[in-house]
mmCIF file of C-alpha atoms and ligand atoms in Angstrom:
data_model
loop_
_atom_site.group_PDB
_atom_site.id
_atom_site.type_symbol
_atom_site.label_atom_id
_atom_site.label_comp_id
_atom_site.label_asym_id
_atom_site.label_seq_id
_atom_site.Cartn_x
_atom_site.Cartn_y
_atom_site.Cartn_z
ATOM 1 C CA MET A 21 -16.886 -19.917 22.987
ATOM 2 C CA LYS A 22 -14.933 -20.201 26.254
ATOM 3 C CA ILE A 23 -11.281 -19.240 26.126
ATOM 4 C CA LEU A 24 -8.708 -19.786 28.860
ATOM 5 C CA GLY A 25 -6.277 -16.852 28.708
ATOM 6 C CA ILE A 26 -2.768 -16.944 30.145
ATOM 7 C CA GLU A 27 -0.530 -13.890 30.652
ATOM 8 C CA THR A 28 3.023 -13.821 32.046
ATOM 9 C CA SER A 29 4.724 -11.074 30.030
ATOM 10 C CA CYS A 30 6.165 -9.175 32.987
ATOM 11 C CA ASP A 31 5.477 -9.416 36.710
ATOM 12 C CA GLU A 32 1.890 -10.665 36.881
ATOM 13 C CA THR A 33 1.041 -14.351 36.690
ATOM 14 C CA ALA A 34 -2.496 -14.310 35.323
ATOM 15 C CA ALA A 35 -5.152 -16.683 34.016
ATOM 16 C CA ALA A 36 -8.794 -16.023 33.119
ATOM 17 C CA VAL A 37 -11.773 -17.630 31.478
ATOM 18 C CA VAL A 38 -13.775 -15.401 29.123
ATOM 19 C CA GLU A 39 -16.867 -16.293 27.135
ATOM 20 C CA ASN A 40 -17.335 -14.837 23.650
ATOM 21 C CA GLY A 41 -14.728 -12.152 24.234
ATOM 22 C CA THR A 42 -16.885 -10.069 26.590
ATOM 23 C CA ARG A 43 -18.109 -12.132 29.535
ATOM 24 C CA VAL A 44 -15.492 -12.589 32.237
ATOM 25 C CA LEU A 45 -16.109 -15.839 34.110
ATOM 26 C CA SER A 46 -12.919 -15.520 36.138
ATOM 27 C CA ASN A 47 -9.876 -13.251 36.208
ATOM 28 C CA VAL A 48 -7.073 -14.381 38.511
ATOM 29 C CA ILE A 49 -4.002 -12.179 38.875
ATOM 30 C CA PHE A 50 -1.088 -13.039 41.101
ATOM 31 C CA SER A 51 0.851 -9.795 41.368
ATOM 32 C CA GLN A 52 4.561 -9.884 42.156
ATOM 33 C CA ILE A 53 4.578 -6.226 43.212
ATOM 34 C CA PRO A 54 5.607 -6.861 46.862
ATOM 35 C CA LEU A 55 8.513 -8.981 45.605
ATOM 36 C CA HIS A 56 9.804 -6.260 43.274
ATOM 37 C CA GLN A 57 9.264 -3.427 45.738
ATOM 38 C CA ARG A 58 12.511 -4.479 47.422
ATOM 39 C CA THR A 59 14.490 -3.715 44.271
ATOM 40 C CA GLY A 60 12.311 -0.823 43.080
ATOM 41 C CA GLY A 61 11.704 -2.558 39.761
ATOM 42 C CA VAL A 62 11.381 -5.946 38.082
ATOM 43 C CA VAL A 63 14.438 -8.228 38.078
ATOM 44 C CA PRO A 64 13.671 -10.621 35.156
ATOM 45 C CA GLU A 65 15.223 -13.723 36.774
ATOM 46 C CA VAL A 66 13.234 -13.164 39.983
ATOM 47 C CA ALA A 67 10.004 -12.621 38.022
ATOM 48 C CA ALA A 68 10.517 -15.788 35.962
ATOM 49 C CA ARG A 69 11.123 -17.966 39.015
ATOM 50 C CA GLU A 70 7.935 -16.652 40.613
ATOM 51 C CA HIS A 71 5.933 -17.372 37.430
ATOM 52 C CA VAL A 72 7.168 -20.989 37.552
ATOM 53 C CA ILE A 73 5.839 -21.335 41.095
ATOM 54 C CA LYS A 74 2.502 -19.641 40.473
ATOM 55 C CA ILE A 75 1.440 -20.588 36.963
ATOM 56 C CA VAL A 76 -0.256 -23.923 37.751
ATOM 57 C CA PRO A 77 -2.168 -22.754 40.877
ATOM 58 C CA VAL A 78 -3.286 -19.596 39.066
ATOM 59 C CA ILE A 79 -4.663 -21.570 36.090
ATOM 60 C CA GLU A 80 -6.409 -24.019 38.430
ATOM 61 C CA GLU A 81 -7.955 -21.145 40.369
ATOM 62 C CA ALA A 82 -9.197 -19.479 37.161
ATOM 63 C CA LEU A 83 -10.980 -22.674 36.090
ATOM 64 C CA LYS A 84 -12.423 -23.202 39.556
ATOM 65 C CA LEU A 85 -13.780 -19.661 39.870
ATOM 66 C CA ALA A 86 -15.278 -19.908 36.381
ATOM 67 C CA GLY A 87 -17.023 -23.121 37.423
ATOM 68 C CA THR A 88 -15.515 -24.971 34.505
ATOM 69 C CA SER A 89 -12.861 -27.554 33.681
ATOM 70 C CA PHE A 90 -10.198 -28.097 31.027
ATOM 71 C CA GLU A 91 -12.611 -30.287 29.018
ATOM 72 C CA ASN A 92 -15.121 -27.432 28.675
ATOM 73 C CA ILE A 93 -12.618 -24.892 27.405
ATOM 74 C CA ASP A 94 -12.738 -24.295 23.637
ATOM 75 C CA ALA A 95 -9.304 -22.756 23.158
ATOM 76 C CA ILE A 96 -6.230 -21.606 25.033
ATOM 77 C CA ALA A 97 -4.815 -18.129 24.480
ATOM 78 C CA VAL A 98 -1.434 -16.927 25.600
ATOM 79 C CA THR A 99 0.612 -13.731 25.441
ATOM 80 C CA GLN A 100 3.361 -14.400 22.951
ATOM 81 C CA GLY A 101 5.061 -10.986 23.264
ATOM 82 C CA PRO A 102 6.234 -8.311 23.634
ATOM 83 C CA GLY A 103 7.525 -8.646 27.181
ATOM 84 C CA LEU A 104 10.354 -10.106 29.217
ATOM 85 C CA LEU A 105 11.474 -13.229 27.408
ATOM 86 C CA SER A 106 12.182 -15.205 30.574
ATOM 87 C CA SER A 107 8.672 -14.397 31.852
ATOM 88 C CA LEU A 108 6.872 -15.003 28.540
ATOM 89 C CA VAL A 109 8.369 -18.444 28.152
ATOM 90 C CA ILE A 110 6.636 -19.696 31.311
ATOM 91 C CA GLY A 111 3.144 -18.798 30.066
ATOM 92 C CA VAL A 112 3.865 -19.985 26.536
ATOM 93 C CA THR A 113 5.200 -23.318 27.789
ATOM 94 C CA ALA A 114 2.185 -23.833 30.066
ATOM 95 C CA ALA A 115 -0.281 -22.901 27.312
ATOM 96 C CA SER A 116 1.298 -25.001 24.586
ATOM 97 C CA THR A 117 1.569 -27.999 26.908
ATOM 98 C CA LEU A 118 -2.122 -27.716 27.796
ATOM 99 C CA ALA A 119 -3.111 -27.265 24.146
ATOM 100 C CA THR A 120 -1.130 -30.342 23.116
ATOM 101 C CA VAL A 121 -2.372 -32.567 25.907
ATOM 102 C CA LEU A 122 -6.001 -31.415 25.672
ATOM 103 C CA LYS A 123 -5.946 -31.204 21.854
ATOM 104 C CA LYS A 124 -7.377 -27.672 21.909
ATOM 105 C CA PRO A 125 -6.473 -24.747 19.651
ATOM 106 C CA LEU A 126 -3.697 -22.503 20.892
ATOM 107 C CA ILE A 127 -4.109 -18.804 20.067
ATOM 108 C CA PRO A 128 -1.010 -16.617 20.434
ATOM 109 C CA VAL A 129 -1.832 -13.019 21.345
ATOM 110 C CA ASN A 130 0.157 -9.828 21.087
ATOM 111 C CA HIS A 131 0.227 -8.167 24.516
ATOM 112 C CA ILE A 132 -0.702 -4.741 23.122
ATOM 113 C CA ALA A 133 -3.682 -6.246 21.252
ATOM 114 C CA GLY A 134 -4.654 -7.711 24.623
ATOM 115 C CA HIS A 135 -4.634 -4.257 26.259
ATOM 116 C CA ILE A 136 -6.749 -2.929 23.398
ATOM 117 C CA TYR A 137 -9.367 -5.674 23.816
ATOM 118 C CA ALA A 138 -9.667 -5.000 27.570
ATOM 119 C CA ASN A 139 -12.289 -2.425 26.540
ATOM 120 C CA TRP A 140 -14.490 -5.178 25.096
ATOM 121 C CA LEU A 141 -14.713 -6.897 28.496
ATOM 122 C CA ASP A 142 -18.095 -5.464 29.315
ATOM 123 C CA GLU A 143 -21.046 -7.688 28.589
ATOM 124 C CA LYS A 144 -23.358 -5.099 30.160
ATOM 125 C CA ALA A 145 -22.319 -2.254 27.811
ATOM 126 C CA ASP A 146 -25.559 -0.872 26.410
ATOM 127 C CA ASP A 147 -24.025 0.322 23.155
ATOM 128 C CA PRO A 148 -21.742 -1.821 21.010
ATOM 129 C CA ILE A 149 -18.262 -0.564 20.162
ATOM 130 C CA ARG A 150 -18.267 1.162 16.763
ATOM 131 C CA PHE A 151 -15.396 1.320 14.296
ATOM 132 C CA PRO A 152 -13.420 3.243 13.213
ATOM 133 C CA LEU A 153 -11.770 4.071 16.489
ATOM 134 C CA VAL A 154 -8.444 5.296 17.811
ATOM 135 C CA VAL A 155 -6.855 3.669 20.844
ATOM 136 C CA LEU A 156 -4.251 5.278 23.029
ATOM 137 C CA THR A 157 -2.462 2.314 24.538
ATOM 138 C CA VAL A 158 -0.264 3.462 27.403
ATOM 139 C CA SER A 159 1.649 1.165 29.723
ATOM 140 C CA GLY A 160 5.022 0.737 31.345
ATOM 141 C CA GLY A 161 6.440 -0.900 28.248
ATOM 142 C CA HIS A 162 4.560 0.736 25.381
ATOM 143 C CA ASN A 163 2.879 3.962 24.343
ATOM 144 C CA GLU A 164 1.074 3.940 21.032
ATOM 145 C CA LEU A 165 -1.775 5.475 19.048
ATOM 146 C CA VAL A 166 -3.551 2.826 17.014
ATOM 147 C CA LEU A 167 -6.257 3.242 14.384
ATOM 148 C CA MET A 168 -8.716 0.344 14.092
ATOM 149 C CA LYS A 169 -11.179 0.157 11.216
ATOM 150 C CA SER A 170 -12.327 -3.351 12.118
ATOM 151 C CA HIS A 171 -11.564 -6.209 14.476
ATOM 152 C CA ALA A 172 -7.957 -7.368 14.622
ATOM 153 C CA LYS A 173 -6.799 -4.730 12.110
ATOM 154 C CA TYR A 174 -4.329 -2.258 13.515
ATOM 155 C CA GLU A 175 -2.658 0.772 11.972
ATOM 156 C CA LEU A 176 0.128 2.316 13.991
ATOM 157 C CA ILE A 177 -0.238 6.098 13.797
ATOM 158 C CA GLY A 178 2.096 7.142 16.592
ATOM 159 C CA GLU A 179 4.474 5.761 19.196
ATOM 160 C CA THR A 180 6.938 6.941 21.775
ATOM 161 C CA LEU A 181 10.413 7.852 20.626
ATOM 162 C CA ASP A 182 11.872 7.186 24.068
ATOM 163 C CA ASP A 183 10.057 6.247 27.293
ATOM 164 C CA ALA A 184 6.507 5.008 27.585
ATOM 165 C CA ALA A 185 4.217 7.157 29.764
ATOM 166 C CA GLY A 186 4.072 4.445 32.471
ATOM 167 C CA GLU A 187 7.852 4.259 32.522
ATOM 168 C CA ALA A 188 7.990 8.044 32.991
ATOM 169 C CA PHE A 189 5.518 7.742 35.909
ATOM 170 C CA ASP A 190 7.720 5.004 37.433
ATOM 171 C CA LYS A 191 10.933 7.020 37.037
ATOM 172 C CA VAL A 192 9.417 10.220 38.442
ATOM 173 C CA ALA A 193 8.057 8.220 41.395
ATOM 174 C CA ARG A 194 11.608 7.066 42.092
ATOM 175 C CA LEU A 195 12.941 10.653 41.888
ATOM 176 C CA LEU A 196 10.285 11.773 44.372
ATOM 177 C CA GLY A 197 11.002 8.877 46.716
ATOM 178 C CA LEU A 198 7.602 7.290 46.121
ATOM 179 C CA GLY A 199 7.253 3.502 45.853
ATOM 180 C CA TYR A 200 6.983 0.985 43.043
ATOM 181 C CA PRO A 201 5.018 0.794 40.782
ATOM 182 C CA GLY A 202 5.145 4.531 40.352
ATOM 183 C CA GLY A 203 1.934 5.322 38.456
ATOM 184 C CA PRO A 204 -0.549 4.755 41.276
ATOM 185 C CA GLN A 205 1.802 6.419 43.824
ATOM 186 C CA VAL A 206 2.284 9.538 41.696
ATOM 187 C CA ALA A 207 -1.478 9.676 41.084
ATOM 188 C CA ARG A 208 -2.120 9.457 44.837
ATOM 189 C CA ALA A 209 0.397 12.221 45.642
ATOM 190 C CA ALA A 210 -1.042 14.330 42.801
ATOM 191 C CA GLU A 211 -4.502 14.267 44.371
ATOM 192 C CA ALA A 212 -3.167 16.411 47.213
ATOM 193 C CA GLY A 213 -1.028 18.615 44.975
ATOM 194 C CA ASN A 214 -1.313 21.815 42.958
ATOM 195 C CA ALA A 215 -0.969 20.897 39.259
ATOM 196 C CA LYS A 216 -0.420 24.550 38.282
ATOM 197 C CA ARG A 217 2.640 25.078 40.483
ATOM 198 C CA TYR A 218 5.225 23.884 37.945
ATOM 199 C CA LYS A 219 4.986 24.265 34.192
ATOM 200 C CA PHE A 220 6.599 21.189 32.692
ATOM 201 C CA PRO A 221 7.268 20.767 28.948
ATOM 202 C CA GLN A 222 4.797 18.835 26.808
ATOM 203 C CA ALA A 223 6.522 17.503 23.690
ATOM 204 C CA HIS A 224 4.160 17.687 20.725
ATOM 205 C CA LEU A 225 7.016 17.072 18.253
ATOM 206 C CA GLY A 226 5.598 19.239 15.478
ATOM 207 C CA LYS A 227 2.292 19.872 13.790
ATOM 208 C CA ASP A 228 1.749 16.542 12.097
ATOM 209 C CA SER A 229 3.380 14.198 14.574
ATOM 210 C CA PHE A 230 1.436 11.591 16.503
ATOM 211 C CA ASP A 231 4.608 10.391 18.214
ATOM 212 C CA PHE A 232 5.420 10.956 21.858
ATOM 213 C CA SER A 233 8.523 11.807 23.851
ATOM 214 C CA PHE A 234 8.816 11.996 27.610
ATOM 215 C CA SER A 235 12.581 12.357 28.065
ATOM 216 C CA GLY A 236 12.489 16.191 28.180
ATOM 217 C CA LEU A 237 9.737 16.096 30.789
ATOM 218 C CA LYS A 238 11.679 13.575 32.862
ATOM 219 C CA THR A 239 14.819 15.720 32.728
ATOM 220 C CA ALA A 240 12.790 18.785 33.762
ATOM 221 C CA VAL A 241 11.509 16.904 36.819
ATOM 222 C CA LEU A 242 15.036 15.679 37.625
ATOM 223 C CA ASN A 243 16.425 19.242 37.442
ATOM 224 C CA LEU A 244 13.636 20.585 39.651
ATOM 225 C CA VAL A 245 14.161 17.833 42.245
ATOM 226 C CA GLN A 246 17.924 18.523 42.303
ATOM 227 C CA GLU A 247 17.321 22.282 42.733
ATOM 228 C CA GLU A 248 14.930 21.589 45.587
ATOM 229 C CA PHE A 249 17.470 19.306 47.278
ATOM 230 C CA THR A 250 20.180 21.946 46.931
ATOM 231 C CA ALA A 251 17.889 24.665 48.292
ATOM 232 C CA SER A 252 16.135 22.790 51.096
ATOM 233 C CA GLY A 253 18.202 19.665 51.740
ATOM 234 C CA ALA A 254 15.075 17.485 51.498
ATOM 235 C CA LEU A 255 11.809 17.153 49.595
ATOM 236 C CA SER A 256 8.794 18.377 51.534
ATOM 237 C CA GLU A 257 5.461 16.627 51.228
ATOM 238 C CA GLU A 258 4.047 19.764 49.624
ATOM 239 C CA PHE A 259 6.822 19.812 47.016
ATOM 240 C CA ILE A 260 6.341 16.094 46.234
ATOM 241 C CA ASN A 261 2.577 16.486 45.829
ATOM 242 C CA ASP A 262 2.823 19.623 43.671
ATOM 243 C CA CYS A 263 5.568 18.128 41.529
ATOM 244 C CA ALA A 264 3.587 14.879 41.071
ATOM 245 C CA ALA A 265 0.424 16.809 40.146
ATOM 246 C CA SER A 266 2.256 19.083 37.682
ATOM 247 C CA PHE A 267 4.016 16.115 36.073
ATOM 248 C CA GLN A 268 0.770 14.125 35.792
ATOM 249 C CA GLU A 269 -0.956 17.145 34.216
ATOM 250 C CA ALA A 270 1.805 17.461 31.596
ATOM 251 C CA VAL A 271 1.688 13.744 30.684
ATOM 252 C CA CYS A 272 -2.111 13.555 30.573
ATOM 253 C CA GLY A 273 -2.261 16.828 28.624
ATOM 254 C CA VAL A 274 -0.102 15.644 25.760
ATOM 255 C CA LEU A 275 -1.665 12.163 25.699
ATOM 256 C CA SER A 276 -5.221 13.493 25.494
ATOM 257 C CA ASP A 277 -4.343 16.223 22.965
ATOM 258 C CA LYS A 278 -2.751 13.737 20.558
ATOM 259 C CA LEU A 279 -5.563 11.234 20.970
ATOM 260 C CA LEU A 280 -8.201 13.863 20.151
ATOM 261 C CA ARG A 281 -6.275 15.291 17.251
ATOM 262 C CA ALA A 282 -6.024 11.770 15.829
ATOM 263 C CA ALA A 283 -9.784 11.381 16.359
ATOM 264 C CA GLU A 284 -10.359 14.520 14.320
ATOM 265 C CA ILE A 285 -7.962 13.676 11.484
ATOM 266 C CA TYR A 286 -9.173 10.071 11.155
ATOM 267 C CA LYS A 287 -12.851 10.940 11.759
ATOM 268 C CA VAL A 288 -13.471 8.147 14.219
ATOM 269 C CA SER A 289 -16.606 7.248 16.165
ATOM 270 C CA GLU A 290 -14.817 6.334 19.375
ATOM 271 C CA VAL A 291 -11.614 7.034 21.280
ATOM 272 C CA HIS A 292 -10.280 4.412 23.677
ATOM 273 C CA LEU A 293 -7.826 4.518 26.557
ATOM 274 C CA ALA A 294 -6.024 1.238 27.260
ATOM 275 C CA GLY A 295 -3.047 -0.134 29.210
ATOM 276 C CA GLY A 296 -1.846 0.412 32.781
ATOM 277 C CA VAL A 297 -1.793 4.221 32.560
ATOM 278 C CA SER A 298 -5.461 4.229 31.465
ATOM 279 C CA ALA A 299 -6.201 3.475 35.129
ATOM 280 C CA ASN A 300 -5.147 7.072 35.762
ATOM 281 C CA LYS A 301 -8.238 9.033 36.772
ATOM 282 C CA ARG A 302 -6.853 12.390 35.634
ATOM 283 C CA LEU A 303 -6.184 11.029 32.143
ATOM 284 C CA ARG A 304 -9.787 9.799 31.887
ATOM 285 C CA GLU A 305 -11.171 13.027 33.337
ATOM 286 C CA LEU A 306 -9.076 15.380 31.184
ATOM 287 C CA THR A 307 -9.908 13.493 27.986
ATOM 288 C CA ALA A 308 -13.625 13.564 28.879
ATOM 289 C CA GLU A 309 -13.435 17.289 29.681
ATOM 290 C CA LYS A 310 -11.860 18.076 26.314
ATOM 291 C CA ILE A 311 -14.422 15.989 24.412
ATOM 292 C CA ALA A 312 -17.294 17.640 26.298
ATOM 293 C CA GLY A 313 -15.817 21.108 25.718
ATOM 294 C CA GLY A 314 -15.041 20.336 22.072
ATOM 295 C CA PHE A 315 -11.356 21.322 22.138
ATOM 296 C CA TYR A 316 -7.780 20.146 22.445
ATOM 297 C CA PHE A 317 -4.421 21.953 22.469
ATOM 298 C CA ASP A 318 -2.312 21.854 19.341
ATOM 299 C CA HIS A 319 1.482 21.547 19.032
ATOM 300 C CA LEU A 320 1.894 25.271 19.829
ATOM 301 C CA GLY A 321 -0.338 25.048 22.874
ATOM 302 C CA ARG A 322 -3.241 26.812 21.106
ATOM 303 C CA LYS A 323 -6.760 25.842 22.090
ATOM 304 C CA THR A 324 -8.190 24.227 18.980
ATOM 305 C CA LYS A 325 -11.878 23.603 18.304
ATOM 306 C CA PHE A 326 -12.870 20.013 17.960
ATOM 307 C CA PRO A 327 -16.535 19.745 16.941
ATOM 308 C CA ARG A 328 -16.541 15.937 16.671
ATOM 309 C CA ARG A 329 -17.786 14.193 19.849
ATOM 310 C CA PRO A 330 -16.394 10.659 19.749
ATOM 311 C CA LYS A 331 -17.433 8.284 22.483
ATOM 312 C CA LEU A 332 -14.741 7.844 25.124
ATOM 313 C CA ARG A 333 -14.187 4.340 26.424
ATOM 314 C CA SER A 334 -11.825 2.772 28.900
ATOM 315 C CA ALA A 335 -11.928 -0.555 30.706
ATOM 316 C CA ALA A 336 -15.127 -1.246 32.661
ATOM 317 C CA ASP A 337 -13.058 -2.479 35.615
ATOM 318 C CA PHE A 338 -9.713 -1.019 36.726
ATOM 319 C CA ALA A 339 -8.383 -4.589 36.993
ATOM 320 C CA TYR A 340 -8.564 -4.818 33.188
ATOM 321 C CA CYS A 341 -6.241 -1.798 32.673
ATOM 322 C CA THR A 342 -3.049 -3.305 34.053
ATOM 323 C CA ASP A 343 -1.767 -6.713 32.979
ATOM 324 C CA ASN A 344 -4.380 -9.463 33.174
ATOM 325 C CA ALA A 345 -5.353 -12.576 31.253
ATOM 326 C CA ALA A 346 -9.017 -11.696 30.593
ATOM 327 C CA MET A 347 -7.852 -9.164 27.987
ATOM 328 C CA ILE A 348 -5.721 -11.874 26.341
ATOM 329 C CA ALA A 349 -8.720 -14.220 26.089
ATOM 330 C CA ALA A 350 -10.865 -11.375 24.670
ATOM 331 C CA ALA A 351 -8.294 -10.482 22.006
ATOM 332 C CA ALA A 352 -7.949 -14.169 21.116
ATOM 333 C CA PHE A 353 -11.715 -14.477 20.620
ATOM 334 C CA PHE A 354 -11.961 -11.529 18.198
ATOM 335 C CA HIS A 355 -8.806 -12.532 16.311
ATOM 336 C CA HIS A 356 -10.071 -16.084 15.977
ATOM 337 C CA LYS A 357 -13.468 -14.868 14.749
ATOM 338 C CA GLN A 358 -11.884 -12.521 12.243
ATOM 339 C CA ALA A 359 -9.552 -15.213 10.930
ATOM 340 C CA LYS A 360 -12.473 -17.620 10.503
ATOM 341 C CA SER A 361 -14.598 -15.071 8.642
ATOM 342 C CA ARG A 362 -11.679 -14.568 6.254
ATOM 343 C CA ARG A 363 -11.594 -18.352 5.765
ATOM 344 C CA ILE A 364 -8.066 -18.616 6.974
ATOM 345 C CA ASN A 365 -7.265 -22.046 8.254
ATOM 346 C CA LEU A 366 -6.422 -21.048 11.764
ATOM 347 C CA THR A 367 -4.941 -23.957 13.549
ATOM 348 C CA PRO A 368 -3.105 -21.542 15.745
ATOM 349 C CA SER A 369 0.482 -22.209 16.490
ATOM 350 C CA LEU A 370 3.130 -20.133 18.117
ATOM 351 C CA ALA A 371 4.641 -19.598 14.702
ATOM 352 C CA ASP A 372 1.748 -17.201 14.058
ATOM 353 C CA PRO A 373 2.902 -13.607 13.736
ATOM 354 C CA GLY A 374 1.498 -12.576 17.091
ATOM 355 C CA LEU A 375 4.348 -10.137 17.457
ATOM 356 C CA ARG A 376 3.765 -8.475 14.120
ATOM 357 C CA MET A 377 0.502 -6.835 14.917
ATOM 358 C CA TYR A 378 0.530 -3.748 12.697
ATOM 359 C CA ASP A 379 -0.499 -3.616 9.056
ATOM 360 C CA ASN A 380 1.969 -0.757 8.588
ATOM 361 C CA PRO A 381 5.073 -1.626 10.640
ATOM 362 C CA ARG A 382 7.662 1.134 10.821
HETATM 363 O O1 KG4 B 556 -0.129 -2.495 31.366
HETATM 364 P P1 KG4 B 556 0.779 -2.613 32.519
HETATM 365 O O2 KG4 B 556 0.277 -3.358 33.719
HETATM 366 O O3 KG4 B 556 2.139 -3.275 32.118
HETATM 367 C C1 KG4 B 556 2.793 -3.063 30.898
HETATM 368 O O4 KG4 B 556 2.360 -3.645 29.883
HETATM 369 O O5 KG4 B 556 3.764 -2.263 30.923
HETATM 370 O O6 KG4 B 556 1.177 -1.130 32.920
HETATM 371 C C2 KG4 B 556 1.960 -0.864 34.032
HETATM 372 C C3 KG4 B 556 2.256 0.620 34.043
HETATM 373 C C4 KG4 B 556 3.265 1.000 35.111
HETATM 374 O O7 KG4 B 556 4.250 1.834 34.536
HETATM 375 C C5 KG4 B 556 2.417 1.739 36.124
HETATM 376 O O8 KG4 B 556 3.156 2.726 36.839
HETATM 377 C C6 KG4 B 556 1.347 2.357 35.252
HETATM 378 O O9 KG4 B 556 1.058 1.370 34.292
HETATM 379 N N1 KG4 B 556 0.133 2.695 36.017
HETATM 380 C C7 KG4 B 556 -0.318 3.958 36.178
HETATM 381 C C8 KG4 B 556 -1.468 3.860 37.008
HETATM 382 N N2 KG4 B 556 -1.663 2.540 37.328
HETATM 383 C C9 KG4 B 556 -0.671 1.841 36.692
HETATM 384 N N3 KG4 B 556 0.131 5.123 35.711
HETATM 385 C C10 KG4 B 556 -0.543 6.243 36.054
HETATM 386 N N4 KG4 B 556 -1.619 6.237 36.861
HETATM 387 C C11 KG4 B 556 -2.120 5.086 37.364
HETATM 388 N N5 KG4 B 556 -3.193 5.110 38.163
HETATM 389 ZN ZN1 ZN B 557 0.756 -4.594 29.763
#
């Protein structure tokens, strides 16, 4: 089954063709990053106008690169939300117009489900993904821990109470005078820095909490930057690198600890990293180190034994971590399959509860 995926939830205009949820035939992403660098962040009106200009050429390019045509597509999938409304509406309008004209099914996809299914985009994987699994989905707009016992079934076990990890990376990048988007810039600076120089707080929020909070960490970085300015009048390269490395270590520490504790409590076979921040090499490395060493740190910072060795997965290609349409087509495939096996009459429409993804909403 070939699905044309369309994604315009924020500042990437993206279209992709994916076969059977795993084989990427094309993955076209038009990034608006240079446009938003001028303002240091996304201005929704500017993003929407750019989507209008790019959506048709991007879809055409995706079909061309996949060596296919509209007639040979089995369904059209589109990100329905969450995201910037003025951006989403461009993709949704394009997708529903195509579905109507071509008389093809239209599958609305939740953006977070899309990020989760990015890890299925690997037709060469030698071992199939095994449920149950826990996914840490970390982006600029969301930060959640999700338990999956089967395809298209999601239990929310934790979420951020304030900023998402990606948002914290972006804000700290701004404080340190690094560019937009902040995650990759902070990661680059951190490579040259000493992560042990500053001890930043890691909010575990109590023994049984799987929620996250990054506001205390952000304030700690802000205070340190202000102190440095007062003392030195400027931020040295060494300070920026050390601060970036220490901040990254604090974020990745708490993310990996909570993910592994969830793996232990829910006795899962696999742990997954998904979303833009899963492109962070230190997050991947630290999680792998803890799994290999059989430990994580608890809410009091105590090293805790963790005998279970779940398989760690993240996207096979870094391009599948940040926003893309291949992940939307993959999620659509597995949702469609699941709905069919449950004998639900899925003539998908945008009235489908694509936004209500969790079985246990809070
Ligand atoms: O998934 P995504 O493209 O968009 C949302 O759904 O939000 O994620 C973008 C976020 C941004 O906050 C960006 O700074 C962060 O992911 N990000 C990273 C890295 N690459 C992207 N954060 C840390 N390290 C990275 N290498
Ligand atoms: Zn995203």
